[in-house]
Coordinates of C-alpha atoms in Angstrom, one line a residue:
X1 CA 20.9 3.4 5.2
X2 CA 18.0 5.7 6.2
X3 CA 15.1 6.0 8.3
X4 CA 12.0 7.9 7.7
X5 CA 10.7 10.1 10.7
X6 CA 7.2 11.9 11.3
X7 CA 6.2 13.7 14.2
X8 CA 4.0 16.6 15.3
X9 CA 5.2 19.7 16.5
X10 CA 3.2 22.6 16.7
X11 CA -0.3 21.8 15.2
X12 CA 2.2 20.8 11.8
X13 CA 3.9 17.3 11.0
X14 CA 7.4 17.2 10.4
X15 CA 9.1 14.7 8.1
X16 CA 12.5 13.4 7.7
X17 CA 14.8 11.5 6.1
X18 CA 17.7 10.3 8.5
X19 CA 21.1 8.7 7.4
X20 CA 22.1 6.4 9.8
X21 CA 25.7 6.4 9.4
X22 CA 26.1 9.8 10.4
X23 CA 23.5 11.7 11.6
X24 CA 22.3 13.8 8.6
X25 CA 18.6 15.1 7.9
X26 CA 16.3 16.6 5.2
X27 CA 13.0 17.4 5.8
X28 CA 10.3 16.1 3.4
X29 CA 7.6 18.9 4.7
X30 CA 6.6 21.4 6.8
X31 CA 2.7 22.0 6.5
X32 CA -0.2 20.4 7.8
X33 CA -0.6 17.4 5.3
X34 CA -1.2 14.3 7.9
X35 CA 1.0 11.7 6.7
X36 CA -0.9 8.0 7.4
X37 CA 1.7 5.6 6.1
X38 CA 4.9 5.4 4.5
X39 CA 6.8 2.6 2.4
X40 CA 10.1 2.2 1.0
X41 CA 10.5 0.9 -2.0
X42 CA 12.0 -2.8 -2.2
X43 CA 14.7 -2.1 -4.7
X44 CA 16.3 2.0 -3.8
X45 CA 15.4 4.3 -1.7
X46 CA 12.1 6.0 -2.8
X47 CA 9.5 6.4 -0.2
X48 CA 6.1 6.4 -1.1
X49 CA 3.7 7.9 1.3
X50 CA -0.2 8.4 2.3
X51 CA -1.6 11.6 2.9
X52 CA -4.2 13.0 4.2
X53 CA -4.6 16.9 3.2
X54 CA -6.3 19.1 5.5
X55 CA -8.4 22.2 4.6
X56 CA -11.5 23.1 3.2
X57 CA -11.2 21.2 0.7
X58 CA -10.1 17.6 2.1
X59 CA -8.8 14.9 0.1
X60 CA -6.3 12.2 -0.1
X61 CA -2.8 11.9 -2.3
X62 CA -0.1 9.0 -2.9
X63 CA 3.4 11.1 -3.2
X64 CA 6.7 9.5 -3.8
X65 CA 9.8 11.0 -2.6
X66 CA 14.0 10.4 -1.9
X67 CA 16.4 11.7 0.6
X68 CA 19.3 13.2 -1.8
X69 CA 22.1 14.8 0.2
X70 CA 23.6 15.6 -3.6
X71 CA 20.8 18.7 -3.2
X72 CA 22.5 20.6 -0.4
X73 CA 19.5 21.8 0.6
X74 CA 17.7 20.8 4.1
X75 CA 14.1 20.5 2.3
X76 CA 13.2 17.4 0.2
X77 CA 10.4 18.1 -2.6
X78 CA 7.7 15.3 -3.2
X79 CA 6.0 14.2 -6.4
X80 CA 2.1 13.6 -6.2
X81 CA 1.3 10.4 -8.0
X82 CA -2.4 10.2 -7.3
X83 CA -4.8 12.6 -5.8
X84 CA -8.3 11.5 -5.0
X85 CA -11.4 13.0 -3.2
X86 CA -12.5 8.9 -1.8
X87 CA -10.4 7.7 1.0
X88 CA -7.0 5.4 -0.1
X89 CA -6.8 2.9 2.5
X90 CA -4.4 0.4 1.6
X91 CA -1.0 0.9 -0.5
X92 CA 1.5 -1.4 -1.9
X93 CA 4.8 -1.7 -3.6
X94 CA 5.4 -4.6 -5.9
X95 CA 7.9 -6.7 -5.2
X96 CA 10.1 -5.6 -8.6
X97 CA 9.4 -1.9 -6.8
X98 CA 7.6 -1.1 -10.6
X99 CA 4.0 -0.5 -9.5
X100 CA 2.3 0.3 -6.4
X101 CA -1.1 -1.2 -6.1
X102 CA -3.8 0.8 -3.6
X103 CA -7.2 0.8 -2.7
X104 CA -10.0 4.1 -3.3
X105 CA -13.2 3.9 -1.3
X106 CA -15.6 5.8 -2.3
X107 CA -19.4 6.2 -1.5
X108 CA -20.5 2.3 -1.6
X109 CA -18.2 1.6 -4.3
X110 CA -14.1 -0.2 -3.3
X111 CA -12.0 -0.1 -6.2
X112 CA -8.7 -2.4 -6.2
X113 CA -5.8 0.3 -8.6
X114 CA -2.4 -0.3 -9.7
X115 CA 0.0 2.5 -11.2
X116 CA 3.8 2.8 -12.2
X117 CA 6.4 4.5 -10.0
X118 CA 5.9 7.4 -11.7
X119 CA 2.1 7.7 -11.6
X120 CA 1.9 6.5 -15.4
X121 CA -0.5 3.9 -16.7
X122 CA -3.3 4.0 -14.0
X123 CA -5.3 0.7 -14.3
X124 CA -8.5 -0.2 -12.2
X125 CA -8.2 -4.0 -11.6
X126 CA -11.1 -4.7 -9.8
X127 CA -14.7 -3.1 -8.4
X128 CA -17.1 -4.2 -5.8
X129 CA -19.7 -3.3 -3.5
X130 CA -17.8 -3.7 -0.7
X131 CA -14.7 -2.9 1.1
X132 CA -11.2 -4.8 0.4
X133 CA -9.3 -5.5 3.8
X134 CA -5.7 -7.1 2.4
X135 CA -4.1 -6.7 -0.9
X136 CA -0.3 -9.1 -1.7
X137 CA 2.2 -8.7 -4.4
X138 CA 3.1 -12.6 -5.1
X139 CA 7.2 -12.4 -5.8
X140 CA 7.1 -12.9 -9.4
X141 CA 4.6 -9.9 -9.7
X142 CA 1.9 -11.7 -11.8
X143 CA -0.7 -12.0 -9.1
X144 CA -2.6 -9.5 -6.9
X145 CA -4.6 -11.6 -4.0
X146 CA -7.1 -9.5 -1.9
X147 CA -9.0 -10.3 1.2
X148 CA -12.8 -8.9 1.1
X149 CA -15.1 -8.8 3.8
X150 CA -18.4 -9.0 2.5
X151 CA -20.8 -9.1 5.2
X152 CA -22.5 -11.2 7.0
X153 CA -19.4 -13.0 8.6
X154 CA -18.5 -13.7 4.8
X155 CA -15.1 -13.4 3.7
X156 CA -13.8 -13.9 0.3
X157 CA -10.1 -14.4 -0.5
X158 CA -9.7 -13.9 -4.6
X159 CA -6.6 -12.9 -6.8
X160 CA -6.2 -11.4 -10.0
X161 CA -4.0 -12.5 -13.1
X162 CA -2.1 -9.0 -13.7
X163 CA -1.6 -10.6 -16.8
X164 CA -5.2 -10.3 -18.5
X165 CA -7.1 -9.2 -15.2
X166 CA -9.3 -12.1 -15.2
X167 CA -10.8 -13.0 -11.3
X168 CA -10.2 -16.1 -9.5
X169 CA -12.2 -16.3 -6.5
X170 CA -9.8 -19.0 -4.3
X171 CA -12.5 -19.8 -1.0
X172 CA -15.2 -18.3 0.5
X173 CA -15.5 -18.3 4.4
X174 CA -17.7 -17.6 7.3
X175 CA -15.0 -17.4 9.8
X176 CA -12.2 -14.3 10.0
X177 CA -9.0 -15.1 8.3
X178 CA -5.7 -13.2 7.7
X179 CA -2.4 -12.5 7.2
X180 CA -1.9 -13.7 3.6
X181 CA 1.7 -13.8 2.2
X182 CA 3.0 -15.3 -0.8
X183 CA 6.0 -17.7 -0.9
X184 CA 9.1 -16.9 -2.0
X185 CA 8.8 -18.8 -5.2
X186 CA 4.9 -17.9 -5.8
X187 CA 3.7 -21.6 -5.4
X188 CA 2.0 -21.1 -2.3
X189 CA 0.0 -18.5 -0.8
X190 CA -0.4 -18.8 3.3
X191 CA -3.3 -17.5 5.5
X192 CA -4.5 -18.3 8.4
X193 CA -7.9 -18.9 9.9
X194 CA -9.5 -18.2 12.8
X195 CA -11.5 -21.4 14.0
X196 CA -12.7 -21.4 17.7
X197 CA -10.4 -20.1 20.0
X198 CA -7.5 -21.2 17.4
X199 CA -5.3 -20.0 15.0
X200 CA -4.6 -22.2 12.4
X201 CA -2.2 -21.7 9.4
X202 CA -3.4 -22.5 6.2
X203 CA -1.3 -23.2 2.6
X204 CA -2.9 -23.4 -0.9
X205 CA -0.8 -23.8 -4.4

């Protein structure tokens, strides 16, 4: 029923909240935080967004935010989740739309992070050396599977039991591979490898 909208007007960037059905608006913000990416929530309408925040003091936030024409006011306030001074380079709803898992990359040290929808219980699953380039949700929310790049033409494609965050490493390789996604009734997961000049799709249970 909505679209989100960001554009730059003016040395500022301007959010919004559209309703489709007839043409209505709120703004999120007017200042000069640099929105990076946005995500709707799977189950309602809460956006979670990336910033960046400009000044002299730079660092980098996760906010959550609706559209809520019940205000009847034209500006939409946000709530800050998770503020950090290391760059946050990946961001995901799970598919229940309870946590949002993210990335925090710091000086020579990647950490893997899930939190509630409300910023409560903060966890660090995982910690490495080096940097994390995928992260999936499998549907029934018990696994987190991460692609990692680490070096030297190595990639490593692990997941973690949400349930007792114990690390299962599932294949190492020395050739690029991608686009992981879960199936529907988290048996399989699907990647695909790059091997010569093909593409070739991959399942593993």
């Amino acid at each position: 029923q909505w679209l989100y909208i960001k554009y730059i007007t003016q040395g500022w960037w301007d959010n919004y909240f559209y309703r489709i059905s007839d043409g209505y608006t709120q703004t999120l913000r007017f200042n000069n935080t640099y929105t990076v990416t946005a995500n709707w929530s799977p189950h309602d309408t809460l956006l979670a967004y990336r910033t960046e925040l400009i000044g002299d003091d730079d660092h980098f936030a996760i906010d959550v935010t609706f559209p809520d024409p019940s205000m009847n006011s034209p500006v939409i306030n946000a709530q800050r989740l998770f503020v950090s001074d290391d760059f946050i380079s990946i961001f995901k709803w799970s598919p229940d739309g309870q946590w949002i898992a993210f990335t925090n990359a710091g000086l020579g040290d990647y950490g893997l992070f899930r939190m509630r929808r409300d910023g409560g219980d903060l966890q660090r699953l995982y910690r490495n050396s080096v940097p994390i380039s995928q992260v999936v949700w499998s549907p029934d929310v018990k696994w987190c599977t991460c692609l990692q790049f680490a070096g030297d033409d190595l990639f490593t494609l692990y997941q973690l039991d949400l349930d007792d965050n114990s690390l299962h490493i599932l294949g190492d390789y020395r050739v690029p591979y991608k686009l992981l996604s879960w199936s529907p009734d988290s048996q399989w997961l699907i990647y695909v490898i790059q091997e010569g000049d093909d593409n070739v799709v991959y399942r593993m249970h």
